[in-house]
Amino acid sequence: MTAHRKDDHVRLAHAQHTAGNEPPLPAGPARPSQFDEVRFVHHALAGTDREKVSLTTRFAGIEWPVPLYINAMTGGSARTGEINRDLAVAARETGLPIATGSMSPYLKDPDTASTFTVVRRRHPDGFVLANLNADATPEQARRAVGLLEADALQIHLNTVQETVMPEGDRSFAHWATGIERIAAAVDVPVVVKEVGFGLSGRTVRELASLGVRAADVAGSGGTDFARIENGRRKRPDYAYLEGWGLSTPAALLDARDCGLPLLASGGVRTPLDVARALALGARAVGASGPFLTTLLDGGVDALVRHITTWLDHLTALMTLLGAHTPDALADCDVLLTGSLRAFVIDRGLTTAARKGVTA
C-alpha cells in the first residue's frame, strides 16, 4: 500500500508540473507566483566581476558549495528508488546537497532501505539529508540518520496533507514534543520543513525553542499536496484546500529574524526565483518539482544540464546585482508589489523594510 501511494505521489506531482506549463528552460514560467511580486531595483553601476562571485553559503555550522539543493521527494518503492538514484547522480555531478523523501516506508518495511541508501551510494561525498515526519521516535531518527550516514535530518510538517490524505494521520498535538526529543537525540543538525504550505514566523520561533537548527519555509506555489491527496480520494472532498497556506516569499518575510536560519523552497521556477528568495533572507533554496519533471521527461543528463544552467544563471544575476556571496543578495534593494505588499502591511512586518526590502 505504501509503495503504491509513493508511486501515486510521483505521478500526480509530475502531472501538476507538466499540464499546461512551458518547458523549464529556456522558456519562462507559465504559472503566476508571488515571486513575481518581488522586484530588484536596478542600479546600473552596481555590477561586479564574475570571478569575484562565490556561491558558497553557510548556516547553522553547515557549509554548502552552492545555495541550491534538491529537496525531499520520494522513496519506498522500486520506481522511486530509481528516481532517487538518478537524483543523486545529478546532485553528485553538480555539487548539490540532496534530501531523500520521507523514510517512513523504511521504518515500516526495512526491505525498502535500498530505495533510500542509493542516494548515499551514488553521492558518497555529498551532503545528504535524511527525512522523517514528526511522528518518528528518537530511536527511529537515529536509525534513519545512520542508514544514510546523513549529514542532517529533515523533519517534515504536513498537517494539511495528512488531513486530506485518505489514510492520513489525525493527531498532531504531540509533534512539537516529538521534534524536541529528536533534536536532542541525533548527532546531526535538525532542519524542519513544511511540504508546500509555508512556515509562519510564529512557527519558526517555536521551532527555535525546540533545538532545531534551521527551518525550510517550503511555501505554496509548487507541488500542492492537498491537490495530490484529493486526486487519490474517491471524490475531491477537500478541493477547497488546494492553494492553502503561505507562499514562499510571504513565509520568508513572516519568519525573518525569528531565531533560525531560513531555507526556502516551494514554487521556485527559475534562477531569478532563487535570487529573490536569497534576497528575502534565505541561506539556500531548494527545488523539487522542476527537477523531477526534467528528470522524468529528459533523464539524468537533462537534469544535470538544467541544474548547471541554473547555477550559471544565478552567478550571472549575482554579478549583475553586485552580490559577491548569496548572503550579500539580502543587501540588494527589493520592491514588494501586489498581494505580497498587502500581506506585509497587513501583518505589520517591520522587518520586511530592513536590508533594502521596501513594501
GROMACS .gro file of C-alpha atoms in nm:
model
  359
    1MET     CA    1   0.000   0.000   0.000
    2THR     CA    2   0.280   0.246   0.090
    3ALA     CA    3   0.472   0.172  -0.232
    4HIS     CA    4   0.157   0.230  -0.438
    5ARG     CA    5   0.096   0.561  -0.256
    6LYS     CA    6   0.454   0.678  -0.321
    7ASP     CA    7   0.419   0.597  -0.691
    8ASP     CA    8   0.088   0.785  -0.695
    9HIS     CA    9   0.257   1.090  -0.543
   10VAL     CA   10   0.523   1.095  -0.817
   11ARG     CA   11   0.265   1.050  -1.092
   12LEU     CA   12   0.037   1.325  -0.963
   13ALA     CA   13   0.325   1.564  -0.885
   14HIS     CA   14   0.462   1.518  -1.237
   15ALA     CA   15   0.119   1.591  -1.378
   16GLN     CA   16   0.097   1.916  -1.179
   17HIS     CA   17   0.425   2.041  -1.322
   18THR     CA   18   0.362   1.946  -1.685
   19ALA     CA   19  -0.003   2.011  -1.765
   20GLY     CA   20  -0.027   2.342  -1.947
   21ASN     CA   21   0.321   2.457  -1.846
   22GLU     CA   22   0.607   2.571  -2.061
   23PRO     CA   23   0.940   2.383  -2.051
   24PRO     CA   24   1.151   2.500  -1.754
   25LEU     CA   25   1.430   2.623  -1.984
   26PRO     CA   26   1.473   2.832  -2.185
   27ALA     CA   27   1.111   2.948  -2.180
   28GLY     CA   28   0.981   3.142  -1.880
   29PRO     CA   29   0.739   3.001  -1.623
   30ALA     CA   30   0.375   2.979  -1.715
   31ARG     CA   31   0.222   2.984  -1.367
   32PRO     CA   32   0.184   3.314  -1.180
   33SER     CA   33   0.351   3.337  -0.841
   34GLN     CA   34   0.411   3.582  -0.557
   35PHE     CA   35   0.775   3.556  -0.655
   36ASP     CA   36   0.672   3.785  -0.943
   37GLU     CA   37   0.581   4.049  -0.683
   38VAL     CA   38   0.944   4.065  -0.566
   39ARG     CA   39   1.137   4.305  -0.790
   40PHE     CA   40   1.502   4.402  -0.773
   41VAL     CA   41   1.573   4.773  -0.808
   42HIS     CA   42   1.814   4.804  -1.099
   43HIS     CA   43   2.129   5.005  -1.025
   44ALA     CA   44   2.328   5.035  -1.346
   45LEU     CA   45   2.665   5.072  -1.172
   46ALA     CA   46   2.612   4.803  -0.907
   47GLY     CA   47   2.765   4.518  -1.107
   48THR     CA   48   3.081   4.336  -1.004
   49ASP     CA   49   3.328   4.099  -1.172
   50ARG     CA   50   3.207   3.744  -1.223
   51GLU     CA   51   3.530   3.592  -1.089
   52LYS     CA   52   3.465   3.768  -0.756
   53VAL     CA   53   3.132   3.589  -0.710
   54SER     CA   54   3.121   3.283  -0.482
   55LEU     CA   55   2.815   3.059  -0.450
   56THR     CA   56   2.928   2.914  -0.115
   57THR     CA   57   2.671   2.952   0.161
   58ARG     CA   58   2.693   2.893   0.538
   59PHE     CA   59   2.428   2.849   0.807
   60ALA     CA   60   2.391   2.664   1.138
   61GLY     CA   61   2.750   2.540   1.124
   62ILE     CA   62   2.692   2.396   0.776
   63GLU     CA   63   2.879   2.497   0.460
   64TRP     CA   64   2.745   2.416   0.114
   65PRO     CA   65   2.932   2.488  -0.210
   66VAL     CA   66   2.615   2.625  -0.368
   67PRO     CA   67   2.296   2.783  -0.228
   68LEU     CA   68   2.078   2.536  -0.419
   69TYR     CA   69   1.968   2.187  -0.314
   70ILE     CA   70   1.749   1.902  -0.435
   71ASN     CA   71   1.469   1.889  -0.184
   72ALA     CA   72   1.285   1.588  -0.047
   73MET     CA   73   1.075   1.396  -0.298
   74THR     CA   74   1.037   1.022  -0.274
   75GLY     CA   75   1.146   0.668  -0.188
   76GLY     CA   76   0.984   0.347  -0.072
   77SER     CA   77   0.912   0.162  -0.399
   78ALA     CA   78   1.119   0.017  -0.681
   79ARG     CA   79   1.028   0.302  -0.912
   80THR     CA   80   1.100   0.575  -0.659
   81GLY     CA   81   1.430   0.407  -0.576
   82GLU     CA   82   1.529   0.453  -0.940
   83ILE     CA   83   1.430   0.817  -0.920
   84ASN     CA   84   1.638   0.865  -0.604
   85ARG     CA   85   1.934   0.702  -0.779
   86ASP     CA   86   1.911   0.943  -1.071
   87LEU     CA   87   1.859   1.247  -0.848
   88ALA     CA   88   2.169   1.150  -0.650
   89VAL     CA   89   2.375   1.119  -0.968
   90ALA     CA   90   2.266   1.466  -1.075
   91ALA     CA   91   2.347   1.601  -0.728
   92ARG     CA   92   2.693   1.442  -0.742
   93GLU     CA   93   2.766   1.584  -1.086
   94THR     CA   94   2.662   1.937  -0.988
   95GLY     CA   95   2.770   1.951  -0.623
   96LEU     CA   96   2.419   1.997  -0.485
   97PRO     CA   97   2.310   1.880  -0.141
   98ILE     CA   98   2.015   1.641  -0.159
   99ALA     CA   99   1.736   1.531   0.073
  100THR     CA  100   1.561   1.197   0.045
  101GLY     CA  101   1.188   1.167   0.062
  102SER     CA  102   1.021   1.057   0.384
  103MET     CA  103   1.188   0.743   0.518
  104SER     CA  104   0.871   0.629   0.693
  105PRO     CA  105   0.839   0.339   0.444
  106TYR     CA  106   1.179   0.210   0.560
  107LEU     CA  107   1.072   0.225   0.924
  108LYS     CA  108   0.767   0.016   0.836
  109ASP     CA  109   0.946  -0.220   0.597
  110PRO     CA  110   1.326  -0.249   0.615
  111ASP     CA  111   1.323  -0.415   0.272
  112THR     CA  112   1.273  -0.066   0.122
  113ALA     CA  113   1.607   0.055   0.262
  114SER     CA  114   1.783   0.032  -0.073
  115THR     CA  115   1.544   0.287  -0.226
  116PHE     CA  116   1.696   0.541   0.015
  117THR     CA  117   2.055   0.421   0.059
  118VAL     CA  118   2.104   0.452  -0.316
  119VAL     CA  119   2.128   0.828  -0.256
  120ARG     CA  120   2.437   0.787  -0.041
  121ARG     CA  121   2.585   0.522  -0.271
  122ARG     CA  122   2.557   0.745  -0.576
  123HIS     CA  123   2.654   1.066  -0.390
  124PRO     CA  124   2.915   0.929  -0.147
  125ASP     CA  125   3.091   1.255  -0.067
  126GLY     CA  126   2.794   1.490  -0.086
  127PHE     CA  127   2.573   1.650   0.175
  128VAL     CA  128   2.272   1.420   0.230
  129LEU     CA  129   1.968   1.492   0.445
  130ALA     CA  130   1.754   1.208   0.577
  131ASN     CA  131   1.383   1.285   0.609
  132LEU     CA  132   1.117   1.179   0.859
  133ASN     CA  133   0.786   1.306   0.988
  134ALA     CA  134   0.730   1.443   1.336
  135ASP     CA  135   0.573   1.113   1.449
  136ALA     CA  136   0.914   0.943   1.445
  137THR     CA  137   1.072   0.840   1.772
  138PRO     CA  138   1.428   0.941   1.865
  139GLU     CA  139   1.539   0.582   1.804
  140GLN     CA  140   1.384   0.584   1.458
  141ALA     CA  141   1.550   0.915   1.382
  142ARG     CA  142   1.889   0.773   1.477
  143ARG     CA  143   1.822   0.470   1.254
  144ALA     CA  144   1.736   0.688   0.956
  145VAL     CA  145   2.042   0.906   1.001
  146GLY     CA  146   2.266   0.603   1.044
  147LEU     CA  147   2.126   0.422   0.741
  148LEU     CA  148   2.224   0.708   0.511
  149GLU     CA  149   2.526   0.831   0.705
  150ALA     CA  150   2.326   1.152   0.677
  151ASP     CA  151   2.478   1.494   0.737
  152ALA     CA  152   2.148   1.639   0.863
  153LEU     CA  153   1.793   1.531   0.936
  154GLN     CA  154   1.486   1.693   0.783
  155ILE     CA  155   1.164   1.665   0.977
  156HIS     CA  156   0.866   1.749   0.761
  157LEU     CA  157   0.541   1.905   0.882
  158ASN     CA  158   0.239   1.817   0.671
  159THR     CA  159  -0.083   1.862   0.865
  160VAL     CA  160  -0.274   1.976   0.555
  161GLN     CA  161  -0.157   1.678   0.351
  162GLU     CA  162  -0.239   1.435   0.632
  163THR     CA  163  -0.584   1.591   0.669
  164VAL     CA  164  -0.667   1.537   0.302
  165MET     CA  165  -0.488   1.200   0.268
  166PRO     CA  166  -0.748   0.921   0.288
  167GLU     CA  167  -0.526   0.715   0.521
  168GLY     CA  168  -0.356   1.014   0.683
  169ASP     CA  169  -0.286   1.088   1.048
  170ARG     CA  170  -0.534   1.290   1.251
  171SER     CA  171  -0.331   1.356   1.569
  172PHE     CA  172  -0.084   1.645   1.563
  173ALA     CA  173  -0.071   1.786   1.916
  174HIS     CA  174   0.239   1.585   2.011
  175TRP     CA  175   0.452   1.697   1.716
  176ALA     CA  176   0.635   1.980   1.895
  177THR     CA  177   0.739   1.750   2.179
  178GLY     CA  178   0.848   1.488   1.928
  179ILE     CA  179   1.065   1.734   1.738
  180GLU     CA  180   1.233   1.848   2.059
  181ARG     CA  181   1.313   1.488   2.156
  182ILE     CA  182   1.454   1.407   1.814
  183ALA     CA  183   1.668   1.722   1.806
  184ALA     CA  184   1.818   1.623   2.141
  185ALA     CA  185   1.876   1.262   2.034
  186VAL     CA  186   2.058   1.289   1.699
  187ASP     CA  187   2.415   1.399   1.640
  188VAL     CA  188   2.341   1.597   1.323
  189PRO     CA  189   2.160   1.927   1.269
  190VAL     CA  190   1.781   1.905   1.250
  191VAL     CA  191   1.607   2.106   0.979
  192VAL     CA  192   1.228   2.133   0.995
  193LYS     CA  193   1.039   2.193   0.672
  194GLU     CA  194   0.684   2.223   0.551
  195VAL     CA  195   0.571   2.033   0.242
  196GLY     CA  196   0.433   2.326   0.047
  197PHE     CA  197   0.207   2.519   0.285
  198GLY     CA  198   0.463   2.752   0.443
  199LEU     CA  199   0.611   2.809   0.789
  200SER     CA  200   0.492   3.124   0.965
  201GLY     CA  201   0.709   3.338   1.190
  202ARG     CA  202   0.520   3.207   1.491
  203THR     CA  203   0.604   2.850   1.392
  204VAL     CA  204   0.972   2.930   1.334
  205ARG     CA  205   1.001   3.096   1.675
  206GLU     CA  206   0.856   2.784   1.835
  207LEU     CA  207   1.094   2.561   1.639
  208ALA     CA  208   1.388   2.770   1.759
  209SER     CA  209   1.288   2.687   2.117
  210LEU     CA  210   1.285   2.313   2.040
  211GLY     CA  211   1.651   2.278   1.945
  212VAL     CA  212   1.601   2.291   1.568
  213ARG     CA  213   1.899   2.431   1.375
  214ALA     CA  214   1.729   2.566   1.060
  215ALA     CA  215   1.383   2.595   0.903
  216ASP     CA  216   1.282   2.541   0.541
  217VAL     CA  217   0.974   2.759   0.494
  218ALA     CA  218   0.860   2.545   0.196
  219GLY     CA  219   0.571   2.762   0.087
  220SER     CA  220   0.286   2.719  -0.157
  221GLY     CA  221   0.320   2.774  -0.529
  222GLY     CA  222   0.490   2.449  -0.626
  223THR     CA  223   0.367   2.093  -0.578
  224ASP     CA  224   0.032   2.108  -0.399
  225PHE     CA  225  -0.011   1.804  -0.176
  226ALA     CA  226  -0.370   1.894  -0.097
  227ARG     CA  227  -0.437   1.861  -0.469
  228ILE     CA  228  -0.238   1.536  -0.487
  229GLU     CA  229  -0.426   1.377  -0.199
  230ASN     CA  230  -0.756   1.499  -0.342
  231GLY     CA  231  -0.659   1.315  -0.659
  232ARG     CA  232  -0.623   0.996  -0.456
  233ARG     CA  233  -0.968   1.024  -0.295
  234LYS     CA  234  -1.282   0.867  -0.441
  235ARG     CA  235  -1.406   1.222  -0.483
  236PRO     CA  236  -1.221   1.553  -0.424
  237ASP     CA  237  -1.392   1.635  -0.095
  238TYR     CA  238  -1.117   1.876   0.011
  239ALA     CA  239  -1.078   2.063  -0.318
  240TYR     CA  240  -1.127   2.390  -0.129
  241LEU     CA  241  -0.792   2.335   0.047
  242GLU     CA  242  -0.596   2.344  -0.277
  243GLY     CA  243  -0.377   2.654  -0.268
  244TRP     CA  244  -0.384   2.667   0.115
  245GLY     CA  245  -0.100   2.830   0.303
  246LEU     CA  246   0.170   3.093   0.276
  247SER     CA  247   0.370   3.141  -0.041
  248THR     CA  248   0.744   3.105  -0.011
  249PRO     CA  249   0.810   3.483  -0.035
  250ALA     CA  250   0.538   3.552   0.224
  251ALA     CA  251   0.674   3.287   0.460
  252LEU     CA  252   1.029   3.423   0.428
  253LEU     CA  253   0.910   3.771   0.519
  254ASP     CA  254   0.693   3.646   0.804
  255ALA     CA  255   0.971   3.430   0.952
  256ARG     CA  256   1.260   3.671   0.906
  257ASP     CA  257   1.451   3.742   1.228
  258CYS     CA  258   1.253   3.476   1.415
  259GLY     CA  259   1.552   3.294   1.559
  260LEU     CA  260   1.658   3.039   1.294
  261PRO     CA  261   1.847   3.042   0.963
  262LEU     CA  262   1.592   3.006   0.686
  263LEU     CA  263   1.594   2.787   0.379
  264ALA     CA  264   1.341   2.839   0.103
  265SER     CA  265   1.155   2.602  -0.124
  266GLY     CA  266   0.814   2.578  -0.284
  267GLY     CA  267   0.724   2.731  -0.619
  268VAL     CA  268   1.083   2.803  -0.722
  269ARG     CA  269   1.064   2.816  -1.102
  270THR     CA  270   1.379   2.991  -1.226
  271PRO     CA  271   1.723   3.113  -1.117
  272LEU     CA  272   1.562   3.454  -1.068
  273ASP     CA  273   1.330   3.299  -0.807
  274VAL     CA  274   1.639   3.158  -0.637
  275ALA     CA  275   1.794   3.506  -0.625
  276ARG     CA  276   1.467   3.655  -0.499
  277ALA     CA  277   1.445   3.402  -0.215
  278LEU     CA  278   1.806   3.472  -0.115
  279ALA     CA  279   1.733   3.846  -0.122
  280LEU     CA  280   1.442   3.788   0.118
  281GLY     CA  281   1.672   3.619   0.368
  282ALA     CA  282   1.705   3.253   0.269
  283ARG     CA  283   2.051   3.098   0.310
  284ALA     CA  284   1.982   2.837   0.040
  285VAL     CA  285   1.699   2.745  -0.194
  286GLY     CA  286   1.554   2.402  -0.269
  287ALA     CA  287   1.360   2.274  -0.566
  288SER     CA  288   1.171   1.951  -0.625
  289GLY     CA  289   0.901   1.975  -0.893
  290PRO     CA  290   1.111   2.138  -1.169
  291PHE     CA  291   1.394   1.890  -1.117
  292LEU     CA  292   1.162   1.589  -1.101
  293THR     CA  293   0.988   1.697  -1.420
  294THR     CA  294   1.316   1.741  -1.607
  295LEU     CA  295   1.440   1.403  -1.485
  296LEU     CA  296   1.125   1.214  -1.581
  297ASP     CA  297   1.095   1.384  -1.918
  298GLY     CA  298   1.460   1.400  -2.020
  299GLY     CA  299   1.672   1.177  -1.799
  300VAL     CA  300   1.978   1.236  -1.583
  301ASP     CA  301   2.179   1.423  -1.845
  302ALA     CA  302   1.894   1.669  -1.896
  303LEU     CA  303   1.869   1.727  -1.521
  304VAL     CA  304   2.245   1.788  -1.493
  305ARG     CA  305   2.219   2.046  -1.774
  306HIS     CA  306   1.916   2.204  -1.604
  307ILE     CA  307   2.094   2.242  -1.268
  308THR     CA  308   2.418   2.359  -1.430
  309THR     CA  309   2.226   2.624  -1.619
  310TRP     CA  310   2.054   2.743  -1.300
  311LEU     CA  311   2.389   2.776  -1.121
  312ASP     CA  312   2.538   2.962  -1.417
  313HIS     CA  313   2.241   3.198  -1.435
  314LEU     CA  314   2.244   3.256  -1.060
  315THR     CA  315   2.611   3.353  -1.080
  316ALA     CA  316   2.526   3.590  -1.365
  317LEU     CA  317   2.244   3.751  -1.164
  318MET     CA  318   2.470   3.797  -0.862
  319THR     CA  319   2.730   3.959  -1.090
  320LEU     CA  320   2.465   4.194  -1.229
  321LEU     CA  321   2.344   4.286  -0.879
  322GLY     CA  322   2.693   4.325  -0.731
  323ALA     CA  323   2.646   4.044  -0.477
  324HIS     CA  324   2.971   3.860  -0.411
  325THR     CA  325   2.803   3.595  -0.196
  326PRO     CA  326   2.449   3.456  -0.158
  327ASP     CA  327   2.416   3.641   0.176
  328ALA     CA  328   2.500   3.968   0.001
  329LEU     CA  329   2.181   3.941  -0.205
  330ALA     CA  330   1.996   4.031   0.116
  331ASP     CA  331   2.155   4.377   0.092
  332CYS     CA  332   2.014   4.443  -0.256
  333ASP     CA  333   1.726   4.685  -0.295
  334VAL     CA  334   1.399   4.497  -0.346
  335LEU     CA  335   1.046   4.623  -0.401
  336LEU     CA  336   0.738   4.427  -0.296
  337THR     CA  337   0.423   4.475  -0.501
  338GLY     CA  338   0.067   4.349  -0.527
  339SER     CA  339  -0.071   4.094  -0.285
  340LEU     CA  340   0.270   4.033  -0.126
  341ARG     CA  341   0.299   4.400  -0.036
  342ALA     CA  342  -0.051   4.388   0.110
  343PHE     CA  343   0.046   4.079   0.314
  344VAL     CA  344   0.347   4.261   0.462
  345ILE     CA  345   0.138   4.563   0.554
  346ASP     CA  346  -0.148   4.357   0.697
  347ARG     CA  347   0.093   4.152   0.908
  348GLY     CA  348   0.277   4.461   1.031
  349LEU     CA  349   0.611   4.314   0.926
  350THR     CA  350   0.852   4.594   1.004
  351THR     CA  351   1.144   4.356   0.942
  352ALA     CA  352   1.048   4.349   0.574
  353ALA     CA  353   1.165   4.708   0.539
  354ARG     CA  354   1.517   4.620   0.653
  355LYS     CA  355   1.813   4.532   0.430
  356GLY     CA  356   1.674   4.706   0.126
  357VAL     CA  357   1.328   4.545   0.117
  358THR     CA  358   1.058   4.807   0.059
  359ALA     CA  359   0.688   4.736   0.083
   0.00000   0.00000   0.00000
